[in-house]
């Protein structure tokens, strides 16, 4: 039996000023759909959700909704009413015709796993608790179409796993925006990809999306190449001269010019779509082998014990993932580490040359009323120091996919994802020898997450990551410190998957099991050998000669500078710095040449 159509949008045009965000966009939502909505920051995910709810009118096109269909939306911001309980807040928009007992049962069934007491006052909740209350309200309303925007932000891992199970059994249609790949893979059976004003629909869940997307991008690249060849033939014909009196040839010339302009615009849009954030990997220096050592540390607040005889040695180069429920001790641990708190007993020794960079999930280092420019250069000027090299602030912002024209825009007007990108730009300009990232993945799009994972993989300092993103932890850390509550701390070697497998009594190791099965399938499943490099590898190969040339030019300039006999006497620190940069450039060149050779050999084998 075909699924019931709940909502359909056709030929939709949505513009902000003269610039269209969506043009001729079309999509449908069927009863029971489980949809992952993905796209770069600024692609229009929030706008599309507002179109679905009806809060954003179309400038042109048609929106159709089945009569009687209810639509629910997870609130991003909740303004608590004084004296209102969580139960009253959750029940606020429940339909009057529903039975009270059934509604109360649903409320209790949702609030209990979310660790919320229905009689707590809304005006006394923390930010994370307000977020969970808003999620409970969206789930209890039980609409025909449920829209969830970043539902896993500020949720503990056990709650995320509960939410996955709940949503898999949800009877209505579901549309989810999330940066959490594991979560999207678990709950979706369809993907809406917002790309250059269109909604492209992958008929399978997010687990298969990247393969589907790569195939689509490769096909578009082939089409652009074929159009370029056809245009070159037309231009060659035109160069031979065309009698002006022949109207047929004039029309052909006009069509050629129009195709040239369209091809240029399409190629430019394609290049922006595949653009990645690429910045030089941070290279830091730290001499001490032991970064920080906790020895039998005790810490409590009132009668609540947080740490009890806690010992941990953090060695230079460690990559530690920190897990735990809200209130279990993660923040206390970080504050003790950064000397913002002192222990009640025990000792904490830190390296003398320790330079800490801290990504704060509350973005306290950003001044909302300041421009992007001033946030990066608070003391004024046009250039920002990026690992010892002066970079114009507009060029550096462009590295993080900001339009240089927006450099004077107030940071407070940015979206959550853009604010996090600006925070990363600020911190990664000169990261310290100890880099602490507190929930860095919240609100980031997947392209930025990929960039962050690549930078952290090359970072040679000590890394501590607090995150509820399981896939991100698996990609970035090699040790887990899990705060279990009641001063109990578990430690293990590996990522989140390894922690789940090692930990006894874990409630749901499904993610670990699925990941292992997926890896096993990749190894064992017989596949036909590809005839060419994948799109990503080919793109990397095509761009390597430019990188190699840049490294060679840098080596030539630095070598000439160091050969100046007066340089050392005039600027000893500058000479030492240039020497370090020369060694780093040589290392980068060697790696790039090795990678170029490796990819060329791989391409030759496939050919």
XYZ file of N, CA, C and O in Angstrom, residues 74-247:
696
model
N 10.981 21.180 17.176
C 11.797 21.327 18.383
C 12.255 22.774 18.522
O 12.971 23.294 17.664
N 11.856 23.420 19.602
C 12.235 24.808 19.838
C 13.728 24.918 20.142
O 14.271 24.174 20.953
N 14.403 25.864 19.475
C 15.821 26.096 19.741
C 16.026 26.915 21.012
O 16.961 26.705 21.759
N 15.130 27.861 21.246
C 15.240 28.696 22.438
C 13.923 28.637 23.207
O 12.851 28.752 22.623
N 14.029 28.441 24.498
C 12.848 28.352 25.362
C 12.909 29.504 26.375
O 13.924 29.681 27.045
N 11.837 30.271 26.456
C 11.748 31.334 27.461
C 10.835 30.854 28.585
O 9.615 30.802 28.423
N 11.416 30.430 29.723
C 10.610 29.859 30.812
C 9.638 30.878 31.416
O 9.966 32.051 31.570
N 8.455 30.402 31.756
C 7.477 31.235 32.457
C 7.648 31.016 33.963
O 7.737 29.869 34.415
N 7.682 32.076 34.729
C 7.849 31.930 36.185
C 6.749 31.047 36.772
O 5.563 31.231 36.485
N 7.169 30.056 37.556
C 6.212 29.192 38.239
C 5.690 28.032 37.413
O 5.023 27.139 37.948
N 6.001 27.991 36.114
C 5.495 26.901 35.267
C 6.334 25.641 35.481
O 7.556 25.680 35.470
N 5.659 24.493 35.670
C 6.382 23.226 35.831
C 6.710 22.644 34.461
O 6.137 23.041 33.439
N 7.632 21.675 34.447
C 7.975 21.000 33.198
C 6.738 20.307 32.621
O 6.494 20.364 31.409
N 5.933 19.668 33.483
C 4.729 18.982 32.994
C 3.782 19.970 32.297
O 3.268 19.695 31.213
N 3.575 21.142 32.910
C 2.682 22.142 32.322
C 3.236 22.656 30.992
O 2.485 22.867 30.029
N 4.561 22.833 30.922
C 5.194 23.293 29.686
C 5.019 22.267 28.567
O 4.672 22.610 27.432
N 5.239 20.999 28.900
C 5.147 19.937 27.890
C 3.710 19.777 27.393
O 3.457 19.505 26.223
N 2.733 19.990 28.288
C 1.313 19.803 27.937
C 0.690 21.025 27.245
O -0.449 20.963 26.785
N 1.461 22.112 27.145
C 0.885 23.395 26.742
C 0.148 23.352 25.407
O -0.899 23.981 25.239
N 0.670 22.612 24.441
C 0.072 22.598 23.105
C -0.575 21.256 22.756
O -0.811 20.973 21.579
N -0.831 20.426 23.759
C -1.510 19.151 23.516
C -2.966 19.432 23.120
O -3.624 20.301 23.687
N -3.455 18.672 22.131
C -4.838 18.857 21.676
C -5.824 18.572 22.815
O -5.661 17.618 23.583
N -6.851 19.383 22.905
C -7.817 19.294 24.014
C -8.595 17.992 24.006
O -9.081 17.539 25.046
N -8.729 17.345 22.820
C -9.552 16.139 22.737
C -8.801 14.885 23.190
O -9.372 13.791 23.221
N -7.514 14.995 23.529
C -6.754 13.818 23.950
C -7.058 13.481 25.407
O -7.263 14.373 26.242
N -7.045 12.185 25.706
C -7.326 11.738 27.069
C -6.185 12.142 28.003
O -5.006 11.972 27.677
N -6.563 12.637 29.175
C -5.577 13.128 30.132
C -4.626 12.020 30.572
O -3.407 12.220 30.653
N -5.173 10.836 30.845
C -4.336 9.728 31.321
C -3.316 9.319 30.268
O -2.156 9.040 30.588
N -3.748 9.272 29.005
C -2.832 8.887 27.925
C -1.716 9.914 27.765
O -0.548 9.564 27.554
N -2.076 11.198 27.876
C -1.079 12.264 27.754
C -0.083 12.186 28.915
O 1.136 12.266 28.712
N -0.575 12.027 30.140
C 0.313 11.943 31.303
C 1.252 10.741 31.206
O 2.423 10.817 31.608
N 0.728 9.634 30.663
C 1.572 8.445 30.494
C 2.712 8.750 29.514
O 3.870 8.398 29.756
N 2.380 9.429 28.378
C 3.406 9.775 27.394
C 4.435 10.716 28.007
O 5.642 10.587 27.754
N 3.964 11.675 28.798
C 4.885 12.636 29.417
C 5.878 11.922 30.326
O 7.093 12.139 30.250
N 5.357 11.050 31.189
C 6.248 10.324 32.113
C 7.208 9.413 31.353
O 8.379 9.280 31.730
N 6.713 8.785 30.277
C 7.552 7.865 29.498
C 8.695 8.587 28.802
O 9.745 7.991 28.545
N 8.514 9.876 28.497
C 9.554 10.653 27.820
C 10.450 11.374 28.832
O 11.674 11.408 28.668
N 9.874 11.939 29.873
C 10.673 12.719 30.826
C 11.631 11.857 31.631
O 12.746 12.288 31.964
N 11.224 10.630 31.955
C 12.079 9.777 32.793
C 13.440 9.497 32.129
O 14.489 9.726 32.737
N 13.488 9.012 30.868
C 14.808 8.787 30.257
C 15.569 10.077 29.973
O 16.793 10.056 29.831
N 14.844 11.211 29.868
C 15.522 12.494 29.670
C 16.018 13.085 30.986
O 16.566 14.197 31.003
N 15.819 12.351 32.084
C 16.318 12.752 33.402
C 15.735 14.088 33.849
O 16.443 14.971 34.318
N 14.396 14.219 33.681
C 13.697 15.439 34.081
C 12.543 15.077 35.011
O 11.781 14.147 34.731
N 12.415 15.816 36.092
C 11.290 15.640 37.015
C 10.148 16.533 36.543
O 10.325 17.748 36.388
N 8.954 15.960 36.284
C 7.848 16.763 35.741
C 7.422 17.920 36.633
O 6.812 18.881 36.148
N 7.761 17.871 37.917
C 7.330 18.941 38.824
C 8.387 20.023 39.021
O 8.165 20.974 39.761
N 9.542 19.874 38.383
C 10.555 20.935 38.468
C 10.027 22.210 37.818
O 9.305 22.172 36.823
N 10.465 23.367 38.336
C 10.083 24.651 37.751
C 10.931 24.977 36.534
O 12.155 24.813 36.551
N 10.302 25.425 35.452
C 11.019 25.750 34.214
C 12.029 26.877 34.420
O 13.093 26.892 33.786
N 11.703 27.829 35.297
C 12.592 28.977 35.486
C 13.811 28.648 36.342
O 14.653 29.518 36.586
N 13.937 27.399 36.788
C 15.104 26.993 37.586
C 15.994 25.996 36.852
O 16.932 25.463 37.429
N 15.695 25.745 35.578
C 16.449 24.745 34.818
C 17.703 25.362 34.198
O 17.735 26.548 33.867
N 18.712 24.520 34.026
C 19.921 24.942 33.312
C 19.621 24.977 31.812
O 18.562 24.520 31.358
N 20.575 25.494 31.029
C 20.393 25.544 29.581
C 20.191 24.163 28.976
O 19.323 23.962 28.119
N 20.974 23.178 29.451
C 20.830 21.817 28.932
C 19.498 21.196 29.306
O 18.879 20.481 28.504
N 19.018 21.480 30.523
C 17.723 20.945 30.954
C 16.569 21.581 30.174
O 15.601 20.911 29.827
N 16.676 22.882 29.886
C 15.651 23.542 29.069
C 15.595 22.918 27.685
O 14.519 22.725 27.110
N 16.769 22.586 27.158
C 16.833 21.953 25.830
C 16.132 20.593 25.870
O 15.392 20.233 24.951
N 16.363 19.829 26.914
C 15.726 18.512 27.030
C 14.215 18.644 27.227
O 13.438 17.835 26.722
N 13.795 19.679 27.973
C 12.351 19.916 28.159
C 11.688 20.237 26.823
O 10.572 19.774 26.534
N 12.368 21.029 25.985
C 11.831 21.360 24.659
C 11.734 20.106 23.788
O 10.760 19.922 23.037
N 12.730 19.211 23.902
C 12.689 17.960 23.149
C 11.529 17.092 23.628
O 10.794 16.513 22.817
N 11.334 17.017 24.949
C 10.221 16.239 25.501
C 8.892 16.761 24.976
O 8.008 15.984 24.597
N 8.742 18.071 24.923
C 7.498 18.666 24.438
C 7.240 18.283 22.986
O 6.117 17.918 22.615
N 8.287 18.349 22.150
C 8.122 17.994 20.732
C 7.720 16.525 20.573
O 6.874 16.186 19.745
N 8.311 15.638 21.395
C 8.008 14.207 21.276
C 6.606 13.891 21.793
O 5.881 13.086 21.200
N 6.229 14.509 22.899
C 4.932 14.219 23.515
C 3.778 14.725 22.642
O 2.714 14.105 22.583
N 3.992 15.829 21.927
C 2.944 16.349 21.038
C 2.573 15.341 19.954
O 1.477 15.357 19.419
N 3.562 14.475 19.594
C 3.295 13.362 18.675
C 2.652 13.827 17.360
O 1.634 13.288 16.917
N 3.249 14.810 16.664
C 2.653 15.324 15.435
C 2.822 14.351 14.265
O 3.617 13.409 14.328
N 2.090 14.604 13.182
C 2.225 13.777 11.975
C 3.581 13.987 11.318
O 4.151 13.072 10.740
N 4.105 15.226 11.378
C 5.448 15.540 10.876
C 6.220 16.187 12.022
O 5.836 17.245 12.529
N 7.307 15.551 12.439
C 8.125 16.051 13.542
C 9.449 16.584 12.992
O 10.190 15.855 12.323
N 9.735 17.855 13.246
C 10.965 18.500 12.791
C 11.907 18.675 13.977
O 11.539 19.294 14.977
N 13.113 18.119 13.865
C 14.099 18.197 14.957
C 15.365 18.866 14.436
O 16.030 18.339 13.541
N 15.703 20.022 14.989
C 16.894 20.767 14.593
C 17.972 20.568 15.657
O 17.848 21.062 16.774
N 19.008 19.822 15.300
C 20.121 19.503 16.209
C 19.616 18.965 17.555
O 19.911 19.513 18.624
N 18.858 17.863 17.550
C 18.285 17.355 18.804
C 19.312 16.783 19.772
O 19.032 16.664 20.963
N 20.517 16.412 19.282
C 21.499 15.777 20.175
C 22.406 16.778 20.872
O 23.190 16.387 21.734
N 22.319 18.070 20.507
C 23.145 19.070 21.195
C 22.856 19.060 22.695
O 21.700 19.098 23.115
N 23.901 18.986 23.486
C 23.818 19.050 24.960
C 23.151 17.809 25.569
O 22.755 17.847 26.730
N 23.027 16.736 24.803
C 22.479 15.500 25.366
C 23.609 14.552 25.723
O 24.612 14.458 25.014
N 23.433 13.814 26.819
C 24.396 12.785 27.180
C 24.254 11.598 26.227
O 23.213 11.394 25.596
N 25.320 10.784 26.149
C 25.338 9.693 25.175
C 24.236 8.670 25.419
O 23.637 8.151 24.471
N 23.944 8.359 26.687
C 22.899 7.370 26.939
C 21.528 7.904 26.516
O 20.666 7.157 26.048
N 21.323 9.234 26.634
C 20.064 9.828 26.188
C 19.988 9.826 24.662
O 18.921 9.591 24.084
N 21.128 10.066 24.000
C 21.149 10.020 22.525
C 20.760 8.628 22.034
O 19.979 8.470 21.093
N 21.298 7.608 22.697
C 20.971 6.233 22.295
C 19.489 5.931 22.534
O 18.833 5.275 21.717
N 18.945 6.421 23.664
C 17.510 6.249 23.908
C 16.697 6.952 22.827
O 15.709 6.398 22.313
N 17.107 8.172 22.453
C 16.381 8.950 21.449
C 16.401 8.243 20.097
O 15.391 8.239 19.372
N 17.540 7.637 19.750
C 17.607 6.878 18.493
C 16.545 5.778 18.471
O 15.806 5.624 17.480
N 16.459 5.004 19.537
C 15.480 3.918 19.604
C 14.051 4.462 19.541
O 13.180 3.889 18.878
N 13.814 5.577 20.224
C 12.474 6.179 20.241
C 12.077 6.616 18.828
O 10.956 6.349 18.370
N 12.991 7.284 18.122
C 12.666 7.819 16.798
C 12.546 6.725 15.745
O 11.786 6.862 14.775
N 13.302 5.635 15.923
C 13.157 4.518 14.965
C 11.743 3.941 15.024
O 11.224 3.443 14.025
N 11.117 4.017 16.201
C 9.759 3.495 16.342
C 8.682 4.549 16.171
O 7.492 4.247 16.343
N 9.074 5.789 15.835
C 8.099 6.867 15.712
C 7.185 6.614 14.511
O 7.649 6.329 13.408
N 5.884 6.715 14.717
C 4.929 6.337 13.663
C 4.735 7.413 12.613
O 4.346 7.126 11.479
N 4.951 8.667 12.956
C 4.773 9.740 11.986
C 6.002 9.944 11.124
O 6.946 9.154 11.141
N 5.992 11.024 10.341
C 7.151 11.391 9.527
C 8.117 12.204 10.380
O 7.717 12.930 11.292
N 9.387 12.067 10.070
C 10.438 12.703 10.862
C 11.424 13.373 9.915
O 11.828 12.785 8.902
N 11.805 14.615 10.212
C 12.859 15.301 9.466
C 13.850 15.859 10.475
O 13.471 16.615 11.378
N 15.125 15.473 10.344
C 16.142 15.782 11.361
C 17.322 16.513 10.738
O 17.843 16.103 9.700
N 17.750 17.601 11.387
C 19.016 18.258 11.082
C 19.976 17.918 12.212
O 19.650 18.119 13.384
N 21.138 17.379 11.882
C 22.117 17.033 12.913
C 23.504 16.939 12.297
O 23.655 16.601 11.120
N 24.521 17.260 13.101
C 25.912 17.079 12.680
C 26.406 15.678 13.037
O 27.491 15.279 12.630
N 25.613 14.931 13.813
C 26.023 13.636 14.362
C 25.760 12.541 13.326
O 24.632 12.087 13.129
N 26.821 12.104 12.647
C 26.679 11.121 11.569
C 26.088 9.808 12.072
O 25.252 9.191 11.410
N 26.543 9.361 13.243
C 26.053 8.092 13.785
C 24.553 8.184 14.057
O 23.802 7.239 13.787
N 24.113 9.312 14.591
C 22.695 9.511 14.885
C 21.868 9.500 13.601
O 20.839 8.822 13.513
N 22.313 10.237 12.581
C 21.585 10.282 11.313
C 21.537 8.905 10.657
O 20.511 8.508 10.092
N 22.641 8.173 10.718
C 22.665 6.829 10.132
C 21.675 5.906 10.841
O 21.059 5.044 10.208
N 21.504 6.109 12.152
C 20.633 5.225 12.938
C 19.160 5.496 12.697
O 18.347 4.574 12.751
N 18.771 6.754 12.414
C 17.341 7.082 12.404
C 16.760 7.339 11.011
O 15.540 7.381 10.865
N 17.579 7.512 9.966
C 17.048 7.965 8.674
C 16.939 6.837 7.652
O 17.701 5.870 7.674
N 15.956 6.978 6.740
C 15.864 6.083 5.591
C 15.805 6.882 4.280
O 15.539 6.329 3.217
N 16.041 8.186 4.364
C 16.017 9.067 3.198
C 16.821 10.307 3.559
O 16.921 10.668 4.729
N 17.426 10.960 2.550
C 18.204 12.179 2.804
C 17.758 13.283 1.854
O 17.628 13.052 0.651
N 17.496 14.477 2.410
C 17.311 15.695 1.618
C 18.629 16.460 1.673
O 19.060 16.889 2.754
N 19.271 16.634 0.505
C 20.544 17.360 0.429
C 20.277 18.713 -0.224
O 19.915 18.777 -1.396
N 20.446 19.804 0.532
C 20.278 21.149 -0.002
C 21.576 21.561 -0.678
O 22.615 21.685 -0.034
N 21.478 21.790 -1.988
C 22.677 22.055 -2.782
C 22.347 23.095 -3.853
O 21.563 22.822 -4.760
N 22.925 24.274 -3.709
C 22.783 25.351 -4.698
C 21.329 25.635 -5.066
O 20.963 25.711 -6.231
N 20.514 25.778 -4.038
C 19.138 26.192 -4.261
C 18.175 25.077 -4.613
O 16.986 25.334 -4.827
N 18.654 23.834 -4.666
C 17.796 22.689 -4.973
C 17.765 21.742 -3.781
O 18.633 21.770 -2.920
N 16.739 20.891 -3.769
C 16.669 19.832 -2.770
C 16.861 18.508 -3.503
O 15.966 18.040 -4.210
N 18.041 17.922 -3.373
C 18.346 16.654 -4.036
C 18.025 15.525 -3.049
O 18.411 15.603 -1.887
N 17.366 14.489 -3.536
C 16.827 13.471 -2.631
C 17.539 12.135 -2.837
O 17.516 11.555 -3.928
N 18.199 11.683 -1.780
C 18.825 10.361 -1.763
C 17.793 9.366 -1.230
O 17.289 9.540 -0.112
N 17.443 8.334 -1.982
C 16.353 7.435 -1.578
C 16.719 6.462 -0.473
O 15.880 5.672 -0.041
N 17.984 6.515 0.003
C 18.408 5.638 1.094
C 18.796 6.487 2.299
O 18.870 7.709 2.219
N 19.049 5.839 3.420
C 19.392 6.556 4.638
C 20.773 7.173 4.584
O 21.536 6.986 3.621
N 21.122 7.911 5.651
C 22.381 8.645 5.656
C 23.596 7.719 5.586
O 24.655 8.134 5.109
N 23.461 6.486 6.034
C 24.595 5.545 5.994
C 25.108 5.359 4.566
O 26.282 5.074 4.350
N 24.217 5.520 3.562
C 24.609 5.354 2.152
C 24.778 6.703 1.437
O 25.067 6.728 0.239
N 24.570 7.791 2.144
C 24.499 9.096 1.493
C 25.811 9.512 0.841
O 25.828 10.020 -0.286
N 26.936 9.330 1.522
C 28.201 9.835 0.994
C 28.576 9.158 -0.315
O 29.090 9.810 -1.231
N 28.318 7.851 -0.452
C 28.584 7.163 -1.721
C 27.684 7.723 -2.822
O 28.122 7.947 -3.955
N 26.409 7.921 -2.497
C 25.454 8.469 -3.465
C 25.866 9.879 -3.879
O 25.837 10.233 -5.068
N 26.278 10.691 -2.902
C 26.686 12.066 -3.181
C 27.926 12.107 -4.067
O 28.008 12.889 -5.024
N 28.905 11.251 -3.760
C 30.136 11.207 -4.560
C 29.834 10.853 -6.004
O 30.383 11.459 -6.934
N 28.954 9.869 -6.222
C 28.592 9.486 -7.585
C 27.940 10.651 -8.325
O 28.208 10.886 -9.516
N 27.102 11.408 -7.633
C 26.415 12.548 -8.245
C 27.425 13.638 -8.622
O 27.340 14.236 -9.704
N 28.376 13.901 -7.730
C 29.383 14.931 -7.989
C 30.281 14.532 -9.153
O 30.622 15.354 -10.016
N 30.655 13.260 -9.210
C 31.480 12.777 -10.316
C 30.750 12.920 -11.652
O 31.349 13.297 -12.668
N 29.455 12.614 -11.652
C 28.661 12.751 -12.871
C 28.614 14.214 -13.323
O 28.748 14.516 -14.516
N 28.441 15.127 -12.371
C 28.394 16.551 -12.717
C 29.736 17.018 -13.273
O 29.784 17.820 -14.209
N 30.827 16.525 -12.705
C 32.155 16.893 -13.201
C 32.331 16.445 -14.649
O 32.893 17.170 -15.478
N 31.854 15.227 -14.968
C 31.945 14.735 -16.350
C 31.125 15.613 -17.299
O 31.557 15.932 -18.402
N 29.921 15.989 -16.852
C 29.055 16.812 -17.700
C 29.678 18.184 -17.964
O 29.622 18.696 -19.088
N 30.278 18.791 -16.931
C 30.942 20.078 -17.120
C 32.110 19.956 -18.096
O 32.331 20.839 -18.944
N 32.840 18.858 -17.985
C 33.984 18.638 -18.885
C 33.507 18.480 -20.328
O 34.103 19.043 -21.264
N 32.412 17.728 -20.527
C 31.876 17.544 -21.886
C 31.351 18.863 -22.452
O 31.522 19.147 -23.644
N 30.705 19.672 -21.613
C 30.216 20.975 -22.069
C 31.376 21.886 -22.457
O 31.294 22.656 -23.415
N 32.485 21.797 -21.684
C 33.663 22.596 -21.998
C 34.233 22.210 -23.353
O 34.631 23.075 -24.147
N 34.274 20.913 -23.650
C 34.783 20.444 -24.945
C 33.893 20.935 -26.089
O 34.377 21.387 -27.126
N 32.565 20.816 -25.896
C 31.636 21.252 -26.933
C 31.766 22.752 -27.175
O 31.726 23.221 -28.327
N 31.929 23.532 -26.108
C 32.082 24.977 -26.244
C 33.387 25.312 -26.970
O 33.424 26.237 -27.796
N 34.450 24.568 -26.674
C 35.732 24.805 -27.350
C 35.596 24.587 -28.856
O 36.182 25.335 -29.660
N 34.820 23.572 -29.250
C 34.596 23.324 -30.685
C 33.825 24.477 -31.315
O 34.124 24.908 -32.433
N 32.819 25.003 -30.600
C 32.044 26.135 -31.114
C 32.920 27.381 -31.249
O 32.825 28.124 -32.230
N 33.797 27.600 -30.262
C 34.668 28.780 -30.316
C 35.676 28.657 -31.448
O 36.032 29.653 -32.084
N 36.109 27.420 -31.711
C 37.043 27.201 -32.826
C 36.345 27.502 -34.153
O 36.915 28.118 -35.061
N 35.064 27.099 -34.266
C 34.272 27.395 -35.478
C 34.096 28.905 -35.634
O 34.250 29.466 -36.724
N 33.812 29.591 -34.516
C 33.582 31.031 -34.574
C 34.853 31.780 -34.964
O 34.793 32.834 -35.610
N 36.005 31.251 -34.576
C 37.266 31.939 -34.863
C 37.605 31.943 -36.348
O 38.422 32.742 -36.800
N 36.951 31.077 -37.132
C 37.208 31.020 -38.578
C 36.461 32.117 -39.325
O 36.610 32.278 -40.520
N 35.569 32.849 -38.611
C 34.838 33.957 -39.229
C 33.455 33.520 -39.655
O 33.257 32.431 -40.200
N 32.474 34.372 -39.442
C 31.091 34.063 -39.775
C 30.494 35.208 -40.579
O 30.527 36.355 -40.125
N 29.964 34.929 -41.765
C 29.342 36.018 -42.547
C 28.181 36.623 -41.776
O 27.266 35.925 -41.363
N 28.217 37.944 -41.568
C 27.222 38.618 -40.750
C 25.833 38.554 -41.344
O 24.848 38.652 -40.634
N 25.739 38.385 -42.687
C 24.423 38.432 -43.314
C 23.606 37.174 -43.074
O 22.418 37.136 -43.335
N 24.225 36.132 -42.568
C 23.516 34.866 -42.397
C 22.922 34.813 -40.982
O 23.625 34.666 -39.992
N 21.623 34.945 -40.894
C 20.954 34.993 -39.588
C 21.158 33.704 -38.802
O 21.239 33.717 -37.580
